[in-house]
PDB file of N, CA, C and O in Angstrom:
ATOM      1  N   UNK A   1      -5.900  -7.146  11.091  1.00 61.00           N
ATOM      2  CA  UNK A   1      -6.991  -7.629  10.268  1.00 61.00           C
ATOM      3  C   UNK A   1      -6.648  -9.027   9.747  1.00 61.00           C
ATOM      4  O   UNK A   1      -5.543  -9.261   9.262  1.00 61.00           O
ATOM      5  N   UNK A   2      -7.549  -9.926   9.805  1.00 80.00           N
ATOM      6  CA  UNK A   2      -7.329 -11.302   9.379  1.00 80.00           C
ATOM      7  C   UNK A   2      -7.711 -11.534   7.913  1.00 80.00           C
ATOM      8  O   UNK A   2      -7.565 -12.627   7.412  1.00 80.00           O
ATOM      9  N   UNK A   3      -8.205 -10.515   7.231  1.00 86.00           N
ATOM     10  CA  UNK A   3      -8.617 -10.635   5.834  1.00 86.00           C
ATOM     11  C   UNK A   3      -7.384 -10.626   4.937  1.00 86.00           C
ATOM     12  O   UNK A   3      -6.629  -9.650   4.927  1.00 86.00           O
ATOM     13  N   UNK A   4      -7.154 -11.682   4.156  1.00 86.00           N
ATOM     14  CA  UNK A   4      -5.958 -11.745   3.311  1.00 86.00           C
ATOM     15  C   UNK A   4      -5.985 -10.747   2.153  1.00 86.00           C
ATOM     16  O   UNK A   4      -4.983 -10.591   1.462  1.00 86.00           O
ATOM     17  N   UNK A   5      -7.101 -10.044   1.955  1.00 92.00           N
ATOM     18  CA  UNK A   5      -7.180  -9.021   0.914  1.00 92.00           C
ATOM     19  C   UNK A   5      -6.503  -7.715   1.327  1.00 92.00           C
ATOM     20  O   UNK A   5      -6.205  -6.879   0.492  1.00 92.00           O
ATOM     21  N   UNK A   6      -6.286  -7.544   2.627  1.00 95.00           N
ATOM     22  CA  UNK A   6      -5.681  -6.321   3.156  1.00 95.00           C
ATOM     23  C   UNK A   6      -4.244  -6.567   3.562  1.00 95.00           C
ATOM     24  O   UNK A   6      -3.932  -7.552   4.229  1.00 95.00           O
ATOM     25  N   UNK A   7      -3.377  -5.647   3.176  1.00 96.00           N
ATOM     26  CA  UNK A   7      -1.962  -5.729   3.525  1.00 96.00           C
ATOM     27  C   UNK A   7      -1.564  -4.375   4.117  1.00 96.00           C
ATOM     28  O   UNK A   7      -1.641  -3.353   3.438  1.00 96.00           O
ATOM     29  N   UNK A   8      -1.161  -4.375   5.363  1.00 96.00           N
ATOM     30  CA  UNK A   8      -0.743  -3.156   6.044  1.00 96.00           C
ATOM     31  C   UNK A   8       0.756  -3.239   6.286  1.00 96.00           C
ATOM     32  O   UNK A   8       1.251  -4.253   6.792  1.00 96.00           O
ATOM     33  N   UNK A   9       1.481  -2.181   5.904  1.00 97.00           N
ATOM     34  CA  UNK A   9       2.905  -2.123   6.194  1.00 97.00           C
ATOM     35  C   UNK A   9       3.161  -0.922   7.103  1.00 97.00           C
ATOM     36  O   UNK A   9       2.502   0.111   7.001  1.00 97.00           O
ATOM     37  N   UNK A  10       4.105  -1.113   8.001  1.00 97.00           N
ATOM     38  CA  UNK A  10       4.445  -0.095   8.987  1.00 97.00           C
ATOM     39  C   UNK A  10       5.951   0.145   8.935  1.00 97.00           C
ATOM     40  O   UNK A  10       6.732  -0.807   8.921  1.00 97.00           O
ATOM     41  N   UNK A  11       6.355   1.395   8.899  1.00 97.00           N
ATOM     42  CA  UNK A  11       7.769   1.763   8.944  1.00 97.00           C
ATOM     43  C   UNK A  11       8.076   2.222  10.358  1.00 97.00           C
ATOM     44  O   UNK A  11       7.491   3.180  10.860  1.00 97.00           O
ATOM     45  N   UNK A  12       8.989   1.507  11.002  1.00 97.00           N
ATOM     46  CA  UNK A  12       9.378   1.823  12.374  1.00 97.00           C
ATOM     47  C   UNK A  12      10.851   2.140  12.432  1.00 97.00           C
ATOM     48  O   UNK A  12      11.657   1.558  11.702  1.00 97.00           O
ATOM     49  N   UNK A  13      11.199   3.037  13.321  1.00 96.00           N
ATOM     50  CA  UNK A  13      12.605   3.361  13.572  1.00 96.00           C
ATOM     51  C   UNK A  13      12.760   3.597  15.070  1.00 96.00           C
ATOM     52  O   UNK A  13      12.062   4.451  15.633  1.00 96.00           O
ATOM     53  N   UNK A  14      13.630   2.834  15.691  1.00 96.00           N
ATOM     54  CA  UNK A  14      13.857   2.939  17.140  1.00 96.00           C
ATOM     55  C   UNK A  14      12.557   2.811  17.935  1.00 96.00           C
ATOM     56  O   UNK A  14      12.330   3.537  18.898  1.00 96.00           O
ATOM     57  N   UNK A  15      11.675   1.904  17.508  1.00 96.00           N
ATOM     58  CA  UNK A  15      10.421   1.656  18.206  1.00 96.00           C
ATOM     59  C   UNK A  15       9.340   2.686  17.956  1.00 96.00           C
ATOM     60  O   UNK A  15       8.269   2.615  18.544  1.00 96.00           O
ATOM     61  N   UNK A  16       9.599   3.635  17.067  1.00 97.00           N
ATOM     62  CA  UNK A  16       8.631   4.701  16.768  1.00 97.00           C
ATOM     63  C   UNK A  16       8.065   4.490  15.368  1.00 97.00           C
ATOM     64  O   UNK A  16       8.813   4.306  14.406  1.00 97.00           O
ATOM     65  N   UNK A  17       6.746   4.517  15.235  1.00 97.00           N
ATOM     66  CA  UNK A  17       6.099   4.382  13.936  1.00 97.00           C
ATOM     67  C   UNK A  17       6.234   5.711  13.194  1.00 97.00           C
ATOM     68  O   UNK A  17       5.783   6.751  13.672  1.00 97.00           O
ATOM     69  N   UNK A  18       6.868   5.651  12.010  1.00 98.00           N
ATOM     70  CA  UNK A  18       7.066   6.850  11.205  1.00 98.00           C
ATOM     71  C   UNK A  18       6.179   6.884   9.966  1.00 98.00           C
ATOM     72  O   UNK A  18       6.028   7.933   9.348  1.00 98.00           O
ATOM     73  N   UNK A  19       5.614   5.726   9.596  1.00 98.00           N
ATOM     74  CA  UNK A  19       4.762   5.703   8.423  1.00 98.00           C
ATOM     75  C   UNK A  19       3.980   4.409   8.311  1.00 98.00           C
ATOM     76  O   UNK A  19       4.391   3.376   8.845  1.00 98.00           O
ATOM     77  N   UNK A  20       2.859   4.492   7.625  1.00 98.00           N
ATOM     78  CA  UNK A  20       2.029   3.316   7.358  1.00 98.00           C
ATOM     79  C   UNK A  20       1.450   3.442   5.949  1.00 98.00           C
ATOM     80  O   UNK A  20       1.322   4.542   5.407  1.00 98.00           O
ATOM     81  N   UNK A  21       1.111   2.296   5.366  1.00 97.00           N
ATOM     82  CA  UNK A  21       0.442   2.268   4.066  1.00 97.00           C
ATOM     83  C   UNK A  21      -0.336   0.963   3.961  1.00 97.00           C
ATOM     84  O   UNK A  21      -0.004  -0.024   4.626  1.00 97.00           O
ATOM     85  N   UNK A  22      -1.365   0.965   3.101  1.00 97.00           N
ATOM     86  CA  UNK A  22      -2.224  -0.203   2.972  1.00 97.00           C
ATOM     87  C   UNK A  22      -2.444  -0.554   1.510  1.00 97.00           C
ATOM     88  O   UNK A  22      -2.513   0.323   0.652  1.00 97.00           O
ATOM     89  N   UNK A  23      -2.542  -1.847   1.246  1.00 97.00           N
ATOM     90  CA  UNK A  23      -2.905  -2.364  -0.069  1.00 97.00           C
ATOM     91  C   UNK A  23      -4.155  -3.219   0.098  1.00 97.00           C
ATOM     92  O   UNK A  23      -4.219  -4.067   0.989  1.00 97.00           O
ATOM     93  N   UNK A  24      -5.137  -2.978  -0.772  1.00 97.00           N
ATOM     94  CA  UNK A  24      -6.317  -3.827  -0.825  1.00 97.00           C
ATOM     95  C   UNK A  24      -6.288  -4.548  -2.162  1.00 97.00           C
ATOM     96  O   UNK A  24      -6.188  -3.915  -3.213  1.00 97.00           O
ATOM     97  N   UNK A  25      -6.344  -5.875  -2.139  1.00 97.00           N
ATOM     98  CA  UNK A  25      -6.369  -6.696  -3.345  1.00 97.00           C
ATOM     99  C   UNK A  25      -7.811  -7.148  -3.551  1.00 97.00           C
ATOM    100  O   UNK A  25      -8.357  -7.886  -2.741  1.00 97.00           O
ATOM    101  N   UNK A  26      -8.408  -6.656  -4.633  1.00 95.00           N
ATOM    102  CA  UNK A  26      -9.827  -6.909  -4.906  1.00 95.00           C
ATOM    103  C   UNK A  26      -9.990  -7.962  -5.992  1.00 95.00           C
ATOM    104  O   UNK A  26      -9.381  -7.871  -7.062  1.00 95.00           O
ATOM    105  N   UNK A  27     -10.819  -8.952  -5.705  1.00 93.00           N
ATOM    106  CA  UNK A  27     -11.128  -9.968  -6.712  1.00 93.00           C
ATOM    107  C   UNK A  27     -11.815  -9.302  -7.893  1.00 93.00           C
ATOM    108  O   UNK A  27     -12.450  -8.265  -7.755  1.00 93.00           O
ATOM    109  N   UNK A  28     -11.689  -9.926  -9.062  1.00 91.00           N
ATOM    110  CA  UNK A  28     -12.162  -9.305 -10.287  1.00 91.00           C
ATOM    111  C   UNK A  28     -12.730 -10.372 -11.217  1.00 91.00           C
ATOM    112  O   UNK A  28     -12.207 -11.485 -11.279  1.00 91.00           O
ATOM    113  N   UNK A  29     -13.770 -10.042 -11.938  1.00 91.00           N
ATOM    114  CA  UNK A  29     -14.364 -10.997 -12.870  1.00 91.00           C
ATOM    115  C   UNK A  29     -13.740 -10.918 -14.257  1.00 91.00           C
ATOM    116  O   UNK A  29     -13.789 -11.878 -15.012  1.00 91.00           O
ATOM    117  N   UNK A  30     -13.158  -9.786 -14.609  1.00 91.00           N
ATOM    118  CA  UNK A  30     -12.526  -9.655 -15.919  1.00 91.00           C
ATOM    119  C   UNK A  30     -11.045 -10.019 -15.838  1.00 91.00           C
ATOM    120  O   UNK A  30     -10.536 -10.377 -14.770  1.00 91.00           O
ATOM    121  N   UNK A  31     -10.358  -9.956 -16.960  1.00 91.00           N
ATOM    122  CA  UNK A  31      -8.926 -10.252 -17.032  1.00 91.00           C
ATOM    123  C   UNK A  31      -8.610 -11.639 -16.459  1.00 91.00           C
ATOM    124  O   UNK A  31      -7.674 -11.806 -15.675  1.00 91.00           O
ATOM    125  N   UNK A  32      -9.434 -12.587 -16.855  1.00 92.00           N
ATOM    126  CA  UNK A  32      -9.264 -13.980 -16.421  1.00 92.00           C
ATOM    127  C   UNK A  32      -9.248 -14.134 -14.904  1.00 92.00           C
ATOM    128  O   UNK A  32      -8.571 -15.003 -14.366  1.00 92.00           O
ATOM    129  N   UNK A  33      -9.992 -13.283 -14.225  1.00 91.00           N
ATOM    130  CA  UNK A  33     -10.102 -13.383 -12.772  1.00 91.00           C
ATOM    131  C   UNK A  33      -8.936 -12.794 -12.005  1.00 91.00           C
ATOM    132  O   UNK A  33      -8.879 -12.936 -10.782  1.00 91.00           O
ATOM    133  N   UNK A  34      -8.012 -12.135 -12.705  1.00 95.00           N
ATOM    134  CA  UNK A  34      -6.877 -11.526 -12.000  1.00 95.00           C
ATOM    135  C   UNK A  34      -7.360 -10.339 -11.172  1.00 95.00           C
ATOM    136  O   UNK A  34      -8.173  -9.540 -11.617  1.00 95.00           O
ATOM    137  N   UNK A  35      -6.850 -10.182  -9.960  1.00 96.00           N
ATOM    138  CA  UNK A  35      -7.307  -9.105  -9.080  1.00 96.00           C
ATOM    139  C   UNK A  35      -6.727  -7.746  -9.471  1.00 96.00           C
ATOM    140  O   UNK A  35      -5.783  -7.659 -10.262  1.00 96.00           O
ATOM    141  N   UNK A  36      -7.308  -6.719  -8.884  1.00 96.00           N
ATOM    142  CA  UNK A  36      -6.759  -5.375  -8.982  1.00 96.00           C
ATOM    143  C   UNK A  36      -6.309  -4.950  -7.591  1.00 96.00           C
ATOM    144  O   UNK A  36      -6.793  -5.459  -6.579  1.00 96.00           O
ATOM    145  N   UNK A  37      -5.360  -4.037  -7.536  1.00 96.00           N
ATOM    146  CA  UNK A  37      -4.839  -3.567  -6.255  1.00 96.00           C
ATOM    147  C   UNK A  37      -5.091  -2.082  -6.066  1.00 96.00           C
ATOM    148  O   UNK A  37      -5.067  -1.304  -7.021  1.00 96.00           O
ATOM    149  N   UNK A  38      -5.336  -1.680  -4.835  1.00 96.00           N
ATOM    150  CA  UNK A  38      -5.532  -0.284  -4.482  1.00 96.00           C
ATOM    151  C   UNK A  38      -4.625   0.040  -3.304  1.00 96.00           C
ATOM    152  O   UNK A  38      -4.759  -0.563  -2.232  1.00 96.00           O
ATOM    153  N   UNK A  39      -3.688   0.954  -3.518  1.00 96.00           N
ATOM    154  CA  UNK A  39      -2.821   1.417  -2.434  1.00 96.00           C
ATOM    155  C   UNK A  39      -3.434   2.690  -1.872  1.00 96.00           C
ATOM    156  O   UNK A  39      -3.806   3.593  -2.607  1.00 96.00           O
ATOM    157  N   UNK A  40      -3.547   2.753  -0.566  1.00 93.00           N
ATOM    158  CA  UNK A  40      -4.120   3.934   0.076  1.00 93.00           C
ATOM    159  C   UNK A  40      -3.624   4.095   1.494  1.00 93.00           C
ATOM    160  O   UNK A  40      -2.835   3.300   1.995  1.00 93.00           O
ATOM    161  N   UNK A  41      -4.111   5.147   2.114  1.00 93.00           N
ATOM    162  CA  UNK A  41      -3.778   5.435   3.511  1.00 93.00           C
ATOM    163  C   UNK A  41      -2.280   5.471   3.754  1.00 93.00           C
ATOM    164  O   UNK A  41      -1.783   4.951   4.757  1.00 93.00           O
ATOM    165  N   UNK A  42      -1.546   6.081   2.825  1.00 94.00           N
ATOM    166  CA  UNK A  42      -0.111   6.280   3.027  1.00 94.00           C
ATOM    167  C   UNK A  42       0.031   7.501   3.935  1.00 94.00           C
ATOM    168  O   UNK A  42      -0.311   8.618   3.554  1.00 94.00           O
ATOM    169  N   UNK A  43       0.494   7.263   5.150  1.00 95.00           N
ATOM    170  CA  UNK A  43       0.600   8.324   6.151  1.00 95.00           C
ATOM    171  C   UNK A  43       2.026   8.323   6.687  1.00 95.00           C
ATOM    172  O   UNK A  43       2.516   7.298   7.165  1.00 95.00           O
ATOM    173  N   UNK A  44       2.672   9.489   6.601  1.00 97.00           N
ATOM    174  CA  UNK A  44       4.050   9.641   7.050  1.00 97.00           C
ATOM    175  C   UNK A  44       4.099  10.732   8.113  1.00 97.00           C
ATOM    176  O   UNK A  44       3.494  11.801   7.959  1.00 97.00           O
ATOM    177  N   UNK A  45       4.861  10.473   9.178  1.00 96.00           N
ATOM    178  CA  UNK A  45       5.046  11.459  10.244  1.00 96.00           C
ATOM    179  C   UNK A  45       5.610  12.748   9.632  1.00 96.00           C
ATOM    180  O   UNK A  45       6.574  12.719   8.879  1.00 96.00           O
ATOM    181  N   UNK A  46       4.989  13.884   9.961  1.00 95.00           N
ATOM    182  CA  UNK A  46       5.413  15.171   9.394  1.00 95.00           C
ATOM    183  C   UNK A  46       6.897  15.449   9.573  1.00 95.00           C
ATOM    184  O   UNK A  46       7.544  16.000   8.685  1.00 95.00           O
ATOM    185  N   UNK A  47       7.443  15.077  10.711  1.00 95.00           N
ATOM    186  CA  UNK A  47       8.849  15.392  11.001  1.00 95.00           C
ATOM    187  C   UNK A  47       9.831  14.548  10.187  1.00 95.00           C
ATOM    188  O   UNK A  47      11.025  14.833  10.191  1.00 95.00           O
ATOM    189  N   UNK A  48       9.338  13.527   9.490  1.00 94.00           N
ATOM    190  CA  UNK A  48      10.238  12.646   8.737  1.00 94.00           C
ATOM    191  C   UNK A  48       9.948  12.652   7.236  1.00 94.00           C
ATOM    192  O   UNK A  48      10.517  11.847   6.500  1.00 94.00           O
ATOM    193  N   UNK A  49       9.091  13.544   6.787  1.00 92.00           N
ATOM    194  CA  UNK A  49       8.794  13.617   5.351  1.00 92.00           C
ATOM    195  C   UNK A  49      10.040  14.029   4.582  1.00 92.00           C
ATOM    196  O   UNK A  49      10.886  14.753   5.079  1.00 92.00           O
ATOM    197  N   UNK A  50      10.126  13.517   3.351  1.00 94.00           N
ATOM    198  CA  UNK A  50      11.273  13.821   2.511  1.00 94.00           C
ATOM    199  C   UNK A  50      12.418  12.832   2.650  1.00 94.00           C
ATOM    200  O   UNK A  50      13.445  12.963   1.985  1.00 94.00           O
ATOM    201  N   UNK A  51      12.259  11.833   3.483  1.00 96.00           N
ATOM    202  CA  UNK A  51      13.309  10.832   3.700  1.00 96.00           C
ATOM    203  C   UNK A  51      13.106   9.578   2.856  1.00 96.00           C
ATOM    204  O   UNK A  51      13.892   8.651   2.946  1.00 96.00           O
ATOM    205  N   UNK A  52      12.033   9.526   2.076  1.00 96.00           N
ATOM    206  CA  UNK A  52      11.791   8.363   1.229  1.00 96.00           C
ATOM    207  C   UNK A  52      11.008   7.252   1.899  1.00 96.00           C
ATOM    208  O   UNK A  52      10.916   6.146   1.365  1.00 96.00           O
ATOM    209  N   UNK A  53      10.439   7.517   3.054  1.00 97.00           N
ATOM    210  CA  UNK A  53       9.687   6.496   3.782  1.00 97.00           C
ATOM    211  C   UNK A  53       8.444   6.088   2.993  1.00 97.00           C
ATOM    212  O   UNK A  53       8.152   4.905   2.842  1.00 97.00           O
ATOM    213  N   UNK A  54       7.711   7.062   2.469  1.00 95.00           N
ATOM    214  CA  UNK A  54       6.522   6.758   1.675  1.00 95.00           C
ATOM    215  C   UNK A  54       6.870   5.951   0.438  1.00 95.00           C
ATOM    216  O   UNK A  54       6.166   4.999   0.084  1.00 95.00           O
ATOM    217  N   UNK A  55       7.963   6.305  -0.208  1.00 95.00           N
ATOM    218  CA  UNK A  55       8.400   5.562  -1.397  1.00 95.00           C
ATOM    219  C   UNK A  55       8.751   4.126  -1.025  1.00 95.00           C
ATOM    220  O   UNK A  55       8.408   3.186  -1.742  1.00 95.00           O
ATOM    221  N   UNK A  56       9.430   3.951   0.084  1.00 96.00           N
ATOM    222  CA  UNK A  56       9.794   2.609   0.543  1.00 96.00           C
ATOM    223  C   UNK A  56       8.557   1.759   0.820  1.00 96.00           C
ATOM    224  O   UNK A  56       8.490   0.587   0.420  1.00 96.00           O
ATOM    225  N   UNK A  57       7.581   2.342   1.494  1.00 97.00           N
ATOM    226  CA  UNK A  57       6.351   1.610   1.808  1.00 97.00           C
ATOM    227  C   UNK A  57       5.595   1.235   0.538  1.00 97.00           C
ATOM    228  O   UNK A  57       5.147   0.096   0.388  1.00 97.00           O
ATOM    229  N   UNK A  58       5.445   2.196  -0.394  1.00 95.00           N
ATOM    230  CA  UNK A  58       4.693   1.903  -1.606  1.00 95.00           C
ATOM    231  C   UNK A  58       5.438   0.930  -2.512  1.00 95.00           C
ATOM    232  O   UNK A  58       4.811   0.079  -3.146  1.00 95.00           O
ATOM    233  N   UNK A  59       6.761   1.020  -2.549  1.00 96.00           N
ATOM    234  CA  UNK A  59       7.537   0.059  -3.338  1.00 96.00           C
ATOM    235  C   UNK A  59       7.316  -1.357  -2.818  1.00 96.00           C
ATOM    236  O   UNK A  59       7.148  -2.299  -3.595  1.00 96.00           O
ATOM    237  N   UNK A  60       7.291  -1.506  -1.517  1.00 97.00           N
ATOM    238  CA  UNK A  60       7.021  -2.812  -0.914  1.00 97.00           C
ATOM    239  C   UNK A  60       5.630  -3.311  -1.312  1.00 97.00           C
ATOM    240  O   UNK A  60       5.458  -4.479  -1.683  1.00 97.00           O
ATOM    241  N   UNK A  61       4.635  -2.424  -1.260  1.00 97.00           N
ATOM    242  CA  UNK A  61       3.267  -2.829  -1.594  1.00 97.00           C
ATOM    243  C   UNK A  61       3.104  -3.129  -3.078  1.00 97.00           C
ATOM    244  O   UNK A  61       2.314  -3.994  -3.449  1.00 97.00           O
ATOM    245  N   UNK A  62       3.850  -2.454  -3.933  1.00 96.00           N
ATOM    246  CA  UNK A  62       3.821  -2.781  -5.363  1.00 96.00           C
ATOM    247  C   UNK A  62       4.312  -4.209  -5.574  1.00 96.00           C
ATOM    248  O   UNK A  62       3.719  -4.975  -6.333  1.00 96.00           O
ATOM    249  N   UNK A  63       5.361  -4.590  -4.880  1.00 97.00           N
ATOM    250  CA  UNK A  63       5.847  -5.972  -4.950  1.00 97.00           C
ATOM    251  C   UNK A  63       4.817  -6.964  -4.444  1.00 97.00           C
ATOM    252  O   UNK A  63       4.639  -8.040  -5.024  1.00 97.00           O
ATOM    253  N   UNK A  64       4.125  -6.600  -3.373  1.00 96.00           N
ATOM    254  CA  UNK A  64       3.073  -7.460  -2.837  1.00 96.00           C
ATOM    255  C   UNK A  64       1.936  -7.614  -3.849  1.00 96.00           C
ATOM    256  O   UNK A  64       1.414  -8.715  -4.049  1.00 96.00           O
ATOM    257  N   UNK A  65       1.562  -6.515  -4.503  1.00 96.00           N
ATOM    258  CA  UNK A  65       0.494  -6.559  -5.514  1.00 96.00           C
ATOM    259  C   UNK A  65       0.902  -7.456  -6.678  1.00 96.00           C
ATOM    260  O   UNK A  65       0.108  -8.269  -7.148  1.00 96.00           O
ATOM    261  N   UNK A  66       2.127  -7.327  -7.127  1.00 96.00           N
ATOM    262  CA  UNK A  66       2.617  -8.184  -8.215  1.00 96.00           C
ATOM    263  C   UNK A  66       2.590  -9.647  -7.788  1.00 96.00           C
ATOM    264  O   UNK A  66       2.183 -10.516  -8.554  1.00 96.00           O
ATOM    265  N   UNK A  67       3.028  -9.909  -6.574  1.00 95.00           N
ATOM    266  CA  UNK A  67       3.016 -11.273  -6.057  1.00 95.00           C
ATOM    267  C   UNK A  67       1.620 -11.845  -5.905  1.00 95.00           C
ATOM    268  O   UNK A  67       1.432 -13.064  -5.932  1.00 95.00           O
ATOM    269  N   UNK A  68       0.639 -10.952  -5.758  1.00 95.00           N
ATOM    270  CA  UNK A  68      -0.757 -11.382  -5.650  1.00 95.00           C
ATOM    271  C   UNK A  68      -1.411 -11.538  -7.014  1.00 95.00           C
ATOM    272  O   UNK A  68      -2.588 -11.881  -7.101  1.00 95.00           O
ATOM    273  N   UNK A  69      -0.674 -11.241  -8.080  1.00 95.00           N
ATOM    274  CA  UNK A  69      -1.195 -11.400  -9.435  1.00 95.00           C
ATOM    275  C   UNK A  69      -2.029 -10.242  -9.948  1.00 95.00           C
ATOM    276  O   UNK A  69      -2.757 -10.400 -10.933  1.00 95.00           O
ATOM    277  N   UNK A  70      -1.950  -9.084  -9.300  1.00 96.00           N
ATOM    278  CA  UNK A  70      -2.749  -7.941  -9.735  1.00 96.00           C
ATOM    279  C   UNK A  70      -2.358  -7.525 -11.151  1.00 96.00           C
ATOM    280  O   UNK A  70      -1.183  -7.382 -11.463  1.00 96.00           O
ATOM    281  N   UNK A  71      -3.363  -7.320 -12.001  1.00 95.00           N
ATOM    282  CA  UNK A  71      -3.109  -6.858 -13.358  1.00 95.00           C
ATOM    283  C   UNK A  71      -3.104  -5.330 -13.417  1.00 95.00           C
ATOM    284  O   UNK A  71      -2.600  -4.730 -14.364  1.00 95.00           O
ATOM    285  N   UNK A  72      -3.672  -4.690 -12.405  1.00 94.00           N
ATOM    286  CA  UNK A  72      -3.756  -3.237 -12.368  1.00 94.00           C
ATOM    287  C   UNK A  72      -3.577  -2.785 -10.927  1.00 94.00           C
ATOM    288  O   UNK A  72      -4.038  -3.444  -9.998  1.00 94.00           O
ATOM    289  N   UNK A  73      -2.901  -1.658 -10.764  1.00 93.00           N
ATOM    290  CA  UNK A  73      -2.663  -1.110  -9.434  1.00 93.00           C
ATOM    291  C   UNK A  73      -2.945   0.380  -9.496  1.00 93.00           C
ATOM    292  O   UNK A  73      -2.497   1.061 -10.420  1.00 93.00           O
ATOM    293  N   UNK A  74      -3.670   0.891  -8.517  1.00 92.00           N
ATOM    294  CA  UNK A  74      -4.021   2.299  -8.514  1.00 92.00           C
ATOM    295  C   UNK A  74      -3.886   2.851  -7.095  1.00 92.00           C
ATOM    296  O   UNK A  74      -3.846   2.114  -6.117  1.00 92.00           O
ATOM    297  N   UNK A  75      -3.815   4.176  -7.033  1.00 89.00           N
ATOM    298  CA  UNK A  75      -3.752   4.859  -5.759  1.00 89.00           C
ATOM    299  C   UNK A  75      -4.511   6.171  -5.906  1.00 89.00           C
ATOM    300  O   UNK A  75      -4.323   6.875  -6.910  1.00 89.00           O
ATOM    301  N   UNK A  76      -5.355   6.520  -4.939  1.00 80.00           N
ATOM    302  CA  UNK A  76      -6.070   7.782  -5.043  1.00 80.00           C
ATOM    303  C   UNK A  76      -5.092   8.948  -4.963  1.00 80.00           C
ATOM    304  O   UNK A  76      -4.038   8.863  -4.338  1.00 80.00           O
ATOM    305  N   UNK A  77      -5.444  10.027  -5.594  1.00 72.00           N
ATOM    306  CA  UNK A  77      -4.594  11.224  -5.605  1.00 72.00           C
ATOM    307  C   UNK A  77      -4.608  11.878  -4.233  1.00 72.00           C
ATOM    308  O   UNK A  77      -5.651  12.018  -3.599  1.00 72.00           O
ATOM    309  N   UNK A  78      -3.440  12.329  -3.810  1.00 62.00           N
ATOM    310  CA  UNK A  78      -3.312  13.005  -2.508  1.00 62.00           C
ATOM    311  C   UNK A  78      -4.001  14.370  -2.542  1.00 62.00           C
ATOM    312  O   UNK A  78      -3.978  15.058  -3.555  1.00 62.00           O
ATOM    313  N   UNK A  79      -4.591  14.758  -1.418  1.00 60.00           N
ATOM    314  CA  UNK A  79      -5.257  16.044  -1.322  1.00 60.00           C
ATOM    315  C   UNK A  79      -4.294  17.137  -0.855  1.00 60.00           C
ATOM    316  O   UNK A  79      -4.625  18.289  -0.838  1.00 60.00           O
ATOM    317  N   UNK A  80      -3.102  16.743  -0.409  1.00 56.00           N
ATOM    318  CA  UNK A  80      -2.173  17.763   0.098  1.00 56.00           C
ATOM    319  C   UNK A  80      -0.943  17.868  -0.761  1.00 56.00           C
ATOM    320  O   UNK A  80      -0.623  17.084  -1.578  1.00 56.00           O
TER     321      UNK A  80
END
């Protein structure tokens, strides 16, 4: 995606994708125009859950959100 509002991170090991996550940085009219961030679509391969891959991906995206000036960051609640 060429839209600078979207940030996709991929966790790979030995050429195999084990996880992905996305950050959307949304422009905002309040808070002096500072954007808000939404982390979503965190998907981890079932066979590798519990290894901290999701935490690693979201930690990276939190840093990206901070670097983008987000005043607020949210993530939808998991259904599973």
